[in-house]
Amino acid sequence: MNHFLAREDFPHLLRALTQAGYDCVGPQIRQGAIVFDHLHSVTQLPQGWQDEQQPAHYRLEQTDSPYWFDWSNGASAIKPYTFAPQENLWTVQRDQSGRLRFQATLPKPQKTAIIGVRACDLAALALQDQHFLHGKHVDPYYQARRESLLLIGVNCTHAAATCFCVSTGDGPEIRQPYDLLLSEIAAGFLLSSGSTAGATLAAQLPLTPASNAQQHTAQQRMHAATQQQRHLPAKPPLFAHLDHPHWQTVGARCLACGNCTSVCPTCFCHQAVEIPDLDGDTSRHERRWDSCFQPGHSYIHGWQIRSNATDYYRQWLTHKLAGWHEQFGRSGCTGCGRCISWCPAGIDLTAEVEQLG
Ligand code: SF4
Ligand code: SF4
């Protein structure tokens, strides 16, 4: 059953999280964009701010609205909290007898509560779980971070012009597992728990039963976010159109900057780098985010398989929208629209897929 948490009582949630040992993270404005960062007070939340997103366009506007979450997803997904952009995987040291000693450097992450996670990003997290946790090999680095998270979702009430989560089936209503779920209305939040940890926290809050009117308002506000301008077909037949001339047209516009893969909440490609110490006896093995738009990404045994923007983009889109169906049983896109807003060339995968038939 839904409960109601008055807006002025939201600090109780932050206190309960802190007392339970969580570092709170929530949306805040940094350099003109909404990103996740440490949250100590509700005054840090982007009250009244709304976003305008278009291909190659992201702007925030301050309004006098009382809402804290009345914007669609910001620049950063929650991906860095599970799949670190850069981390040490192991060190190796030569001992006095000349033998190499390997030592794994598993992270010991602080318990972290992320407040304000959206439906598209929870869907992306489920996909990353599939890749890092539910395959043949479990990634212990991802696992350690993932297990340290408490997820507080917020249902979207506003879709940017770049959003298309309705067509991918991932939003705007949260359908993936969460610990606590919030729906914002003017006076506060409808709240429900989705885990034992969430229920324990909810029990410490001054909640009242949500009235029918409050539930109706929350549903209406969420319905507004279902009005979306963009659409992505469930399984575009990209492998059947690998020679389509439109790949060249996109390739001529693409700068191969890799912004699309950095902001994408599902992209998980990485490179491994060996960093030897100057003493000659020690070395660190580091994992860093990589992108299929980087020349070195397809380098195998002296041969670079893909060497231009047309090939990079074709690889990215065919893998994301077609190859993932074979690997993971669904598309690798959750309709967040970030790759459209943050592409400096305004390349829009929904429009490109339409052209590619
Ligand atoms: S491909 Fe683009 S729209 Fe889809 S999940 Fe990645 S960033 Fe979001
Ligand atoms: S599609 Fe856009 S964001 Fe991606 S590499 Fe090309 S120019 Fe950069």
mmCIF file of C-alpha atoms and ligand atoms in Angstrom:
data_model
loop_
_atom_site.group_PDB
_atom_site.id
_atom_site.type_symbol
_atom_site.label_atom_id
_atom_site.label_comp_id
_atom_site.label_asym_id
_atom_site.label_seq_id
_atom_site.Cartn_x
_atom_site.Cartn_y
_atom_site.Cartn_z
ATOM 1 C CA MET A 1 0.000 0.000 0.000
ATOM 2 C CA ASN A 2 1.168 3.532 -0.763
ATOM 3 C CA HIS A 3 2.005 5.851 2.090
ATOM 4 C CA PHE A 4 2.400 9.595 2.102
ATOM 5 C CA LEU A 5 5.481 11.497 3.279
ATOM 6 C CA ALA A 6 4.950 15.246 3.622
ATOM 7 C CA ARG A 7 7.568 17.386 1.843
ATOM 8 C CA GLU A 8 8.660 19.006 5.122
ATOM 9 C CA ASP A 9 9.282 15.510 6.545
ATOM 10 C CA PHE A 10 11.703 14.463 3.775
ATOM 11 C CA PRO A 11 14.720 15.305 6.001
ATOM 12 C CA HIS A 12 13.580 12.391 8.227
ATOM 13 C CA LEU A 13 14.449 10.090 5.317
ATOM 14 C CA LEU A 14 17.930 11.596 4.973
ATOM 15 C CA ARG A 15 18.456 11.249 8.736
ATOM 16 C CA ALA A 16 17.246 7.622 8.776
ATOM 17 C CA LEU A 17 19.606 6.800 5.899
ATOM 18 C CA THR A 18 22.562 8.489 7.599
ATOM 19 C CA GLN A 19 21.830 6.730 10.899
ATOM 20 C CA ALA A 20 21.715 3.407 9.036
ATOM 21 C CA GLY A 21 25.238 4.131 7.777
ATOM 22 C CA TYR A 22 24.447 5.195 4.206
ATOM 23 C CA ASP A 23 26.227 7.898 2.311
ATOM 24 C CA CYS A 24 23.355 9.732 0.551
ATOM 25 C CA VAL A 25 23.659 10.630 -3.110
ATOM 26 C CA GLY A 26 21.053 12.654 -4.974
ATOM 27 C CA PRO A 27 20.472 14.929 -7.966
ATOM 28 C CA GLN A 28 22.106 18.333 -7.938
ATOM 29 C CA ILE A 29 23.074 21.001 -10.436
ATOM 30 C CA ARG A 30 26.702 21.096 -11.481
ATOM 31 C CA GLN A 31 27.917 23.245 -14.381
ATOM 32 C CA GLY A 32 24.435 23.655 -15.829
ATOM 33 C CA ALA A 33 23.413 19.986 -15.707
ATOM 34 C CA ILE A 34 21.720 17.695 -13.199
ATOM 35 C CA VAL A 35 24.098 15.021 -11.912
ATOM 36 C CA PHE A 36 24.279 12.741 -8.868
ATOM 37 C CA ASP A 37 26.477 13.876 -5.995
ATOM 38 C CA HIS A 38 26.706 13.629 -2.192
ATOM 39 C CA LEU A 39 23.516 14.891 -0.600
ATOM 40 C CA HIS A 40 23.466 16.272 2.930
ATOM 41 C CA SER A 41 20.366 18.459 2.813
ATOM 42 C CA VAL A 42 17.172 18.782 0.784
ATOM 43 C CA THR A 43 18.247 22.342 -0.067
ATOM 44 C CA GLN A 44 20.762 20.800 -2.478
ATOM 45 C CA LEU A 45 17.966 19.216 -4.557
ATOM 46 C CA PRO A 46 17.079 21.034 -7.816
ATOM 47 C CA GLN A 47 13.820 22.560 -6.596
ATOM 48 C CA GLY A 48 11.851 24.201 -9.390
ATOM 49 C CA TRP A 49 14.385 23.356 -12.064
ATOM 50 C CA GLN A 50 13.165 21.918 -15.344
ATOM 51 C CA ASP A 51 15.118 20.621 -18.303
ATOM 52 C CA GLU A 52 14.817 21.142 -22.017
ATOM 53 C CA GLN A 53 16.480 18.469 -24.122
ATOM 54 C CA GLN A 54 16.809 18.123 -27.896
ATOM 55 C CA PRO A 55 19.480 16.580 -30.115
ATOM 56 C CA ALA A 56 22.796 18.203 -29.043
ATOM 57 C CA HIS A 57 20.886 20.419 -26.611
ATOM 58 C CA TYR A 58 20.479 20.387 -22.820
ATOM 59 C CA ARG A 59 19.334 23.441 -20.881
ATOM 60 C CA LEU A 60 17.995 23.927 -17.359
ATOM 61 C CA GLU A 61 15.460 26.559 -16.452
ATOM 62 C CA GLN A 62 14.504 27.742 -12.965
ATOM 63 C CA THR A 63 10.751 27.977 -12.354
ATOM 64 C CA ASP A 64 8.761 28.740 -9.207
ATOM 65 C CA SER A 65 7.399 25.165 -9.040
ATOM 66 C CA PRO A 66 7.660 23.425 -5.647
ATOM 67 C CA TYR A 67 8.840 20.124 -7.173
ATOM 68 C CA TRP A 68 12.307 18.649 -6.639
ATOM 69 C CA PHE A 69 12.207 15.935 -9.296
ATOM 70 C CA ASP A 70 10.232 17.567 -12.107
ATOM 71 C CA TRP A 71 12.863 17.012 -14.771
ATOM 72 C CA SER A 72 13.749 13.976 -16.846
ATOM 73 C CA ASN A 73 17.076 12.177 -16.448
ATOM 74 C CA GLY A 74 20.205 14.287 -16.094
ATOM 75 C CA ALA A 75 23.638 13.961 -17.628
ATOM 76 C CA SER A 76 24.917 11.167 -15.419
ATOM 77 C CA ALA A 77 23.333 7.771 -15.062
ATOM 78 C CA ILE A 78 24.020 5.719 -11.941
ATOM 79 C CA LYS A 79 26.485 3.567 -13.916
ATOM 80 C CA PRO A 80 29.621 4.997 -12.217
ATOM 81 C CA TYR A 81 28.326 3.745 -8.843
ATOM 82 C CA THR A 82 28.513 0.123 -9.965
ATOM 83 C CA PHE A 83 30.890 0.058 -12.931
ATOM 84 C CA ALA A 84 33.672 2.464 -11.941
ATOM 85 C CA PRO A 85 35.060 4.637 -14.783
ATOM 86 C CA GLN A 86 38.579 3.745 -13.646
ATOM 87 C CA GLU A 87 39.688 1.224 -11.037
ATOM 88 C CA ASN A 88 42.604 -0.908 -10.046
ATOM 89 C CA LEU A 89 41.872 -4.632 -10.472
ATOM 90 C CA TRP A 90 45.073 -6.092 -9.139
ATOM 91 C CA THR A 91 48.706 -5.364 -8.400
ATOM 92 C CA VAL A 92 51.623 -7.624 -9.117
ATOM 93 C CA GLN A 93 54.940 -7.521 -7.312
ATOM 94 C CA ARG A 94 58.181 -9.394 -7.839
ATOM 95 C CA ASP A 95 59.443 -10.788 -4.546
ATOM 96 C CA GLN A 96 63.093 -11.341 -3.545
ATOM 97 C CA SER A 97 63.173 -14.804 -5.141
ATOM 98 C CA GLY A 98 61.986 -13.311 -8.422
ATOM 99 C CA ARG A 99 58.475 -14.793 -8.239
ATOM 100 C CA LEU A 100 55.526 -12.651 -9.237
ATOM 101 C CA ARG A 101 52.891 -12.215 -6.529
ATOM 102 C CA PHE A 102 49.448 -11.148 -7.727
ATOM 103 C CA GLN A 103 47.075 -9.451 -5.349
ATOM 104 C CA ALA A 104 43.469 -8.565 -6.164
ATOM 105 C CA THR A 105 42.450 -5.078 -5.020
ATOM 106 C CA LEU A 106 38.757 -5.537 -4.343
ATOM 107 C CA PRO A 107 36.911 -2.323 -3.489
ATOM 108 C CA LYS A 108 35.366 -1.862 -0.040
ATOM 109 C CA PRO A 109 32.627 0.568 -0.984
ATOM 110 C CA GLN A 110 30.781 2.725 1.515
ATOM 111 C CA LYS A 111 27.053 1.849 1.804
ATOM 112 C CA THR A 112 25.386 4.333 -0.541
ATOM 113 C CA ALA A 113 21.736 5.344 -0.939
ATOM 114 C CA ILE A 114 20.981 6.830 -4.350
ATOM 115 C CA ILE A 115 17.917 9.071 -4.238
ATOM 116 C CA GLY A 116 16.039 9.877 -7.422
ATOM 117 C CA VAL A 117 16.859 6.940 -9.708
ATOM 118 C CA ARG A 118 14.596 6.879 -12.780
ATOM 119 C CA ALA A 119 12.883 3.939 -14.479
ATOM 120 C CA CYS A 120 15.210 3.918 -17.508
ATOM 121 C CA ASP A 121 18.279 3.802 -15.254
ATOM 122 C CA LEU A 122 16.916 0.994 -13.078
ATOM 123 C CA ALA A 123 16.212 -0.943 -16.283
ATOM 124 C CA ALA A 124 19.789 -0.259 -17.380
ATOM 125 C CA LEU A 125 21.061 -1.456 -14.000
ATOM 126 C CA ALA A 126 19.141 -4.711 -14.465
ATOM 127 C CA LEU A 127 20.912 -5.133 -17.817
ATOM 128 C CA GLN A 128 24.301 -4.442 -16.300
ATOM 129 C CA ASP A 129 23.507 -6.966 -13.542
ATOM 130 C CA GLN A 130 22.819 -9.499 -16.291
ATOM 131 C CA HIS A 131 26.227 -8.819 -17.809
ATOM 132 C CA PHE A 132 28.369 -8.486 -14.667
ATOM 133 C CA LEU A 133 26.600 -10.807 -12.220
ATOM 134 C CA HIS A 134 24.429 -13.353 -13.969
ATOM 135 C CA GLY A 135 26.732 -14.630 -16.703
ATOM 136 C CA LYS A 136 29.265 -17.433 -16.524
ATOM 137 C CA HIS A 137 31.662 -15.276 -14.513
ATOM 138 C CA VAL A 138 30.731 -12.912 -11.708
ATOM 139 C CA ASP A 139 32.622 -9.627 -11.662
ATOM 140 C CA PRO A 140 33.546 -9.185 -7.963
ATOM 141 C CA TYR A 141 34.372 -5.484 -8.387
ATOM 142 C CA TYR A 142 30.928 -4.705 -9.774
ATOM 143 C CA GLN A 143 29.347 -7.064 -7.236
ATOM 144 C CA ALA A 144 30.934 -5.267 -4.269
ATOM 145 C CA ARG A 145 29.658 -1.899 -5.437
ATOM 146 C CA ARG A 146 26.245 -3.216 -6.417
ATOM 147 C CA GLU A 147 25.692 -4.830 -3.004
ATOM 148 C CA SER A 148 26.529 -1.557 -1.261
ATOM 149 C CA LEU A 149 23.664 0.300 -2.947
ATOM 150 C CA LEU A 150 20.231 1.175 -1.659
ATOM 151 C CA LEU A 151 18.048 2.424 -4.501
ATOM 152 C CA ILE A 152 15.370 5.065 -4.011
ATOM 153 C CA GLY A 153 13.470 5.421 -7.269
ATOM 154 C CA VAL A 154 11.334 8.346 -8.390
ATOM 155 C CA ASN A 155 8.635 7.918 -11.018
ATOM 156 C CA CYS A 156 9.019 10.429 -13.849
ATOM 157 C CA THR A 157 6.416 13.149 -14.274
ATOM 158 C CA HIS A 158 7.968 14.880 -17.251
ATOM 159 C CA ALA A 159 9.507 13.386 -20.368
ATOM 160 C CA ALA A 160 12.131 15.330 -22.266
ATOM 161 C CA ALA A 161 11.732 15.549 -26.028
ATOM 162 C CA THR A 162 14.593 13.031 -26.239
ATOM 163 C CA CYS A 163 12.943 10.354 -24.024
ATOM 164 C CA PHE A 164 11.430 7.206 -25.540
ATOM 165 C CA CYS A 165 11.217 4.801 -22.582
ATOM 166 C CA VAL A 166 7.564 4.053 -23.398
ATOM 167 C CA SER A 167 8.575 2.400 -26.673
ATOM 168 C CA THR A 168 11.344 0.340 -25.028
ATOM 169 C CA GLY A 169 8.923 -0.680 -22.252
ATOM 170 C CA ASP A 170 11.181 0.643 -19.471
ATOM 171 C CA GLY A 171 9.323 3.718 -18.173
ATOM 172 C CA PRO A 172 8.156 6.204 -17.116
ATOM 173 C CA GLU A 173 6.781 4.080 -14.271
ATOM 174 C CA ILE A 174 9.426 2.112 -12.362
ATOM 175 C CA ARG A 175 9.089 -1.629 -12.967
ATOM 176 C CA GLN A 176 12.475 -2.911 -11.862
ATOM 177 C CA PRO A 177 13.353 -3.756 -8.247
ATOM 178 C CA TYR A 178 13.908 -0.827 -5.877
ATOM 179 C CA ASP A 179 14.243 -0.378 -2.110
ATOM 180 C CA LEU A 180 11.987 2.657 -1.854
ATOM 181 C CA LEU A 181 9.797 4.220 -4.520
ATOM 182 C CA LEU A 182 8.656 7.848 -4.521
ATOM 183 C CA SER A 183 5.998 9.611 -6.579
ATOM 184 C CA GLU A 184 6.101 13.369 -6.134
ATOM 185 C CA ILE A 185 3.005 15.528 -5.713
ATOM 186 C CA ALA A 186 2.909 19.156 -4.579
ATOM 187 C CA ALA A 187 2.517 18.416 -0.861
ATOM 188 C CA GLY A 188 5.087 15.618 -0.709
ATOM 189 C CA PHE A 189 5.629 12.056 -1.827
ATOM 190 C CA LEU A 190 3.741 8.818 -2.170
ATOM 191 C CA LEU A 191 6.102 6.191 -0.851
ATOM 192 C CA SER A 192 6.232 2.420 -1.035
ATOM 193 C CA SER A 193 8.953 -0.020 -0.074
ATOM 194 C CA GLY A 194 10.236 -2.817 -2.264
ATOM 195 C CA SER A 195 12.726 -4.609 -0.003
ATOM 196 C CA THR A 196 13.369 -5.422 3.637
ATOM 197 C CA ALA A 197 15.907 -2.588 3.852
ATOM 198 C CA GLY A 198 13.343 -0.203 2.340
ATOM 199 C CA ALA A 199 10.617 -1.360 4.744
ATOM 200 C CA THR A 200 12.946 -0.873 7.726
ATOM 201 C CA LEU A 201 13.624 2.703 6.654
ATOM 202 C CA ALA A 202 9.949 3.404 5.908
ATOM 203 C CA ALA A 203 9.036 2.248 9.427
ATOM 204 C CA GLN A 204 11.131 5.125 10.826
ATOM 205 C CA LEU A 205 9.323 7.829 8.845
ATOM 206 C CA PRO A 206 6.269 9.902 9.842
ATOM 207 C CA LEU A 207 4.067 8.374 7.129
ATOM 208 C CA THR A 208 0.301 8.583 6.752
ATOM 209 C CA PRO A 209 -1.848 6.415 4.460
ATOM 210 C CA ALA A 210 -2.026 7.996 0.995
ATOM 211 C CA SER A 211 -5.508 9.253 0.200
ATOM 212 C CA ASN A 212 -7.320 8.309 -3.014
ATOM 213 C CA ALA A 213 -6.972 11.905 -4.183
ATOM 214 C CA GLN A 214 -3.196 11.843 -3.620
ATOM 215 C CA GLN A 215 -2.870 8.538 -5.481
ATOM 216 C CA HIS A 216 -4.976 9.866 -8.345
ATOM 217 C CA THR A 217 -2.817 13.003 -8.601
ATOM 218 C CA ALA A 218 0.376 10.920 -8.625
ATOM 219 C CA GLN A 219 -1.023 8.710 -11.409
ATOM 220 C CA GLN A 220 -2.050 11.737 -13.448
ATOM 221 C CA ARG A 221 1.366 13.327 -13.078
ATOM 222 C CA MET A 222 3.071 10.120 -14.144
ATOM 223 C CA HIS A 223 0.710 9.809 -17.108
ATOM 224 C CA ALA A 224 2.005 13.165 -18.372
ATOM 225 C CA ALA A 225 5.433 11.557 -18.847
ATOM 226 C CA THR A 226 3.985 8.888 -21.140
ATOM 227 C CA GLN A 227 3.454 11.569 -23.823
ATOM 228 C CA GLN A 228 6.694 11.081 -25.743
ATOM 229 C CA GLN A 229 7.736 12.330 -29.157
ATOM 230 C CA ARG A 230 10.266 9.661 -30.033
ATOM 231 C CA HIS A 231 9.837 5.966 -30.663
ATOM 232 C CA LEU A 232 12.205 3.050 -31.180
ATOM 233 C CA PRO A 233 11.038 -0.179 -32.862
ATOM 234 C CA ALA A 234 11.421 -3.257 -30.637
ATOM 235 C CA LYS A 235 13.914 -5.036 -32.889
ATOM 236 C CA PRO A 236 15.024 -3.003 -35.912
ATOM 237 C CA PRO A 237 16.432 -5.346 -38.635
ATOM 238 C CA LEU A 238 19.855 -3.664 -38.656
ATOM 239 C CA PHE A 239 21.875 -6.793 -39.511
ATOM 240 C CA ALA A 240 19.866 -7.037 -42.746
ATOM 241 C CA HIS A 241 20.921 -3.500 -43.704
ATOM 242 C CA LEU A 242 24.658 -3.439 -43.020
ATOM 243 C CA ASP A 243 25.345 -1.900 -46.459
ATOM 244 C CA HIS A 244 22.635 0.746 -46.252
ATOM 245 C CA PRO A 245 23.991 4.111 -47.561
ATOM 246 C CA HIS A 246 22.651 5.892 -44.464
ATOM 247 C CA TRP A 247 25.528 4.473 -42.378
ATOM 248 C CA GLN A 248 27.845 6.671 -44.487
ATOM 249 C CA THR A 249 25.630 9.712 -43.940
ATOM 250 C CA VAL A 250 25.750 9.273 -40.155
ATOM 251 C CA GLY A 251 29.465 8.476 -40.272
ATOM 252 C CA ALA A 252 30.121 11.787 -42.066
ATOM 253 C CA ARG A 253 28.473 13.649 -39.162
ATOM 254 C CA CYS A 254 29.874 11.562 -36.293
ATOM 255 C CA LEU A 255 32.916 13.053 -34.545
ATOM 256 C CA ALA A 256 33.846 9.710 -32.926
ATOM 257 C CA CYS A 257 34.014 11.511 -29.580
ATOM 258 C CA GLY A 258 32.438 8.615 -27.641
ATOM 259 C CA ASN A 259 30.056 10.887 -25.672
ATOM 260 C CA CYS A 260 27.192 8.533 -26.551
ATOM 261 C CA THR A 261 28.876 5.533 -24.944
ATOM 262 C CA SER A 262 29.996 7.514 -21.865
ATOM 263 C CA VAL A 263 26.497 8.751 -21.046
ATOM 264 C CA CYS A 264 24.757 5.484 -21.976
ATOM 265 C CA PRO A 265 23.673 3.656 -18.803
ATOM 266 C CA THR A 266 24.024 0.225 -20.441
ATOM 267 C CA CYS A 267 27.393 0.482 -22.275
ATOM 268 C CA PHE A 268 29.959 -1.629 -20.435
ATOM 269 C CA CYS A 269 33.008 -1.840 -22.741
ATOM 270 C CA HIS A 270 36.308 -1.317 -21.013
ATOM 271 C CA GLN A 271 40.024 -1.581 -21.634
ATOM 272 C CA ALA A 272 42.705 -2.988 -19.359
ATOM 273 C CA VAL A 273 45.889 -1.007 -18.868
ATOM 274 C CA GLU A 274 49.098 -2.183 -17.227
ATOM 275 C CA ILE A 275 50.837 0.568 -15.245
ATOM 276 C CA PRO A 276 54.356 -0.481 -14.252
ATOM 277 C CA ASP A 277 56.054 1.265 -11.361
ATOM 278 C CA LEU A 278 59.415 2.910 -11.920
ATOM 279 C CA ASP A 279 61.002 0.417 -9.480
ATOM 280 C CA GLY A 280 60.610 -2.279 -12.136
ATOM 281 C CA ASP A 281 59.189 -4.752 -9.602
ATOM 282 C CA THR A 282 55.582 -3.594 -9.246
ATOM 283 C CA SER A 283 52.726 -3.097 -11.670
ATOM 284 C CA ARG A 284 49.059 -2.142 -11.427
ATOM 285 C CA HIS A 285 46.353 -3.552 -13.680
ATOM 286 C CA GLU A 286 43.700 -0.937 -14.254
ATOM 287 C CA ARG A 287 40.261 -1.152 -15.872
ATOM 288 C CA ARG A 288 38.975 1.970 -17.618
ATOM 289 C CA TRP A 289 35.792 2.674 -19.521
ATOM 290 C CA ASP A 290 36.369 2.284 -23.229
ATOM 291 C CA SER A 291 34.233 3.087 -26.248
ATOM 292 C CA CYS A 292 33.624 1.331 -29.548
ATOM 293 C CA PHE A 293 34.221 4.785 -31.061
ATOM 294 C CA GLN A 294 37.924 4.595 -30.102
ATOM 295 C CA PRO A 295 40.360 3.275 -32.747
ATOM 296 C CA GLY A 296 42.075 0.921 -30.277
ATOM 297 C CA HIS A 297 38.812 -0.766 -29.323
ATOM 298 C CA SER A 298 38.850 -3.051 -32.368
ATOM 299 C CA TYR A 299 42.620 -3.629 -32.467
ATOM 300 C CA ILE A 300 43.342 -7.341 -32.540
ATOM 301 C CA HIS A 301 46.745 -8.916 -33.314
ATOM 302 C CA GLY A 302 48.162 -6.048 -35.337
ATOM 303 C CA TRP A 303 44.938 -5.385 -37.189
ATOM 304 C CA GLN A 304 42.382 -2.658 -36.539
ATOM 305 C CA ILE A 305 39.012 -4.035 -37.588
ATOM 306 C CA ARG A 306 37.116 -0.741 -37.545
ATOM 307 C CA SER A 307 38.903 2.478 -38.454
ATOM 308 C CA ASN A 308 36.348 5.177 -39.278
ATOM 309 C CA ALA A 309 33.256 6.811 -37.803
ATOM 310 C CA THR A 310 30.884 4.947 -40.123
ATOM 311 C CA ASP A 311 32.199 1.606 -38.880
ATOM 312 C CA TYR A 312 32.211 2.754 -35.246
ATOM 313 C CA TYR A 313 28.623 3.953 -35.369
ATOM 314 C CA ARG A 314 27.414 0.837 -37.225
ATOM 315 C CA GLN A 315 29.105 -1.366 -34.638
ATOM 316 C CA TRP A 316 27.591 0.575 -31.730
ATOM 317 C CA LEU A 317 24.048 0.676 -33.083
ATOM 318 C CA THR A 318 23.905 -2.896 -34.401
ATOM 319 C CA HIS A 319 25.304 -4.260 -31.147
ATOM 320 C CA LYS A 320 23.055 -2.127 -28.955
ATOM 321 C CA LEU A 321 19.801 -2.658 -30.835
ATOM 322 C CA ALA A 322 20.264 -6.036 -32.550
ATOM 323 C CA GLY A 323 23.190 -7.997 -31.075
ATOM 324 C CA TRP A 324 21.935 -7.558 -27.510
ATOM 325 C CA HIS A 325 18.802 -9.508 -28.360
ATOM 326 C CA GLU A 326 20.992 -12.567 -28.978
ATOM 327 C CA GLN A 327 23.235 -11.915 -25.963
ATOM 328 C CA PHE A 328 20.742 -10.729 -23.360
ATOM 329 C CA GLY A 329 17.293 -11.417 -24.781
ATOM 330 C CA ARG A 330 16.425 -7.768 -25.213
ATOM 331 C CA SER A 331 17.645 -4.510 -26.702
ATOM 332 C CA GLY A 332 20.518 -2.690 -24.978
ATOM 333 C CA CYS A 333 18.588 0.577 -25.039
ATOM 334 C CA THR A 334 16.255 1.690 -22.256
ATOM 335 C CA GLY A 335 15.107 4.875 -23.991
ATOM 336 C CA CYS A 336 16.844 7.378 -21.690
ATOM 337 C CA GLY A 337 17.704 9.628 -24.647
ATOM 338 C CA ARG A 338 21.054 10.734 -23.220
ATOM 339 C CA CYS A 339 22.998 9.766 -26.336
ATOM 340 C CA ILE A 340 20.728 12.135 -28.307
ATOM 341 C CA SER A 341 21.076 15.149 -25.992
ATOM 342 C CA TRP A 342 24.811 14.764 -25.421
ATOM 343 C CA CYS A 343 25.891 13.982 -28.987
ATOM 344 C CA PRO A 344 27.604 17.186 -30.177
ATOM 345 C CA ALA A 345 26.569 16.360 -33.751
ATOM 346 C CA GLY A 346 22.905 15.885 -32.820
ATOM 347 C CA ILE A 347 22.862 12.284 -34.039
ATOM 348 C CA ASP A 348 19.594 10.739 -32.919
ATOM 349 C CA LEU A 349 19.403 6.943 -32.869
ATOM 350 C CA THR A 350 15.604 6.941 -33.240
ATOM 351 C CA ALA A 351 15.835 9.049 -36.407
ATOM 352 C CA GLU A 352 18.795 7.031 -37.757
ATOM 353 C CA VAL A 353 16.959 3.735 -37.205
ATOM 354 C CA GLU A 354 13.989 5.118 -39.128
ATOM 355 C CA GLN A 355 16.300 5.935 -42.058
ATOM 356 C CA LEU A 356 17.990 2.537 -41.871
ATOM 357 C CA GLY A 357 14.652 0.814 -42.373
HETATM 358 S S1 SF4 B 1 21.443 3.949 -26.429
HETATM 359 FE FE1 SF4 B 1 21.046 6.104 -25.939
HETATM 360 S S2 SF4 B 1 18.857 6.210 -25.403
HETATM 361 FE FE2 SF4 B 1 19.475 4.047 -25.330
HETATM 362 S S3 SF4 B 1 20.026 3.646 -23.180
HETATM 363 FE FE3 SF4 B 1 21.940 4.228 -24.250
HETATM 364 S S4 SF4 B 1 22.104 6.474 -23.991
HETATM 365 FE FE4 SF4 B 1 20.000 5.881 -23.452
HETATM 366 S S1 SF4 B 2 27.355 9.524 -32.340
HETATM 367 FE FE1 SF4 B 2 27.654 11.604 -31.483
HETATM 368 S S2 SF4 B 2 28.261 11.275 -29.342
HETATM 369 FE FE2 SF4 B 2 28.563 9.318 -30.414
HETATM 370 S S3 SF4 B 2 30.712 9.362 -31.097
HETATM 371 FE FE3 SF4 B 2 29.494 10.172 -32.805
HETATM 372 S S4 SF4 B 2 29.508 12.426 -32.491
HETATM 373 FE FE4 SF4 B 2 30.177 11.500 -30.533
#
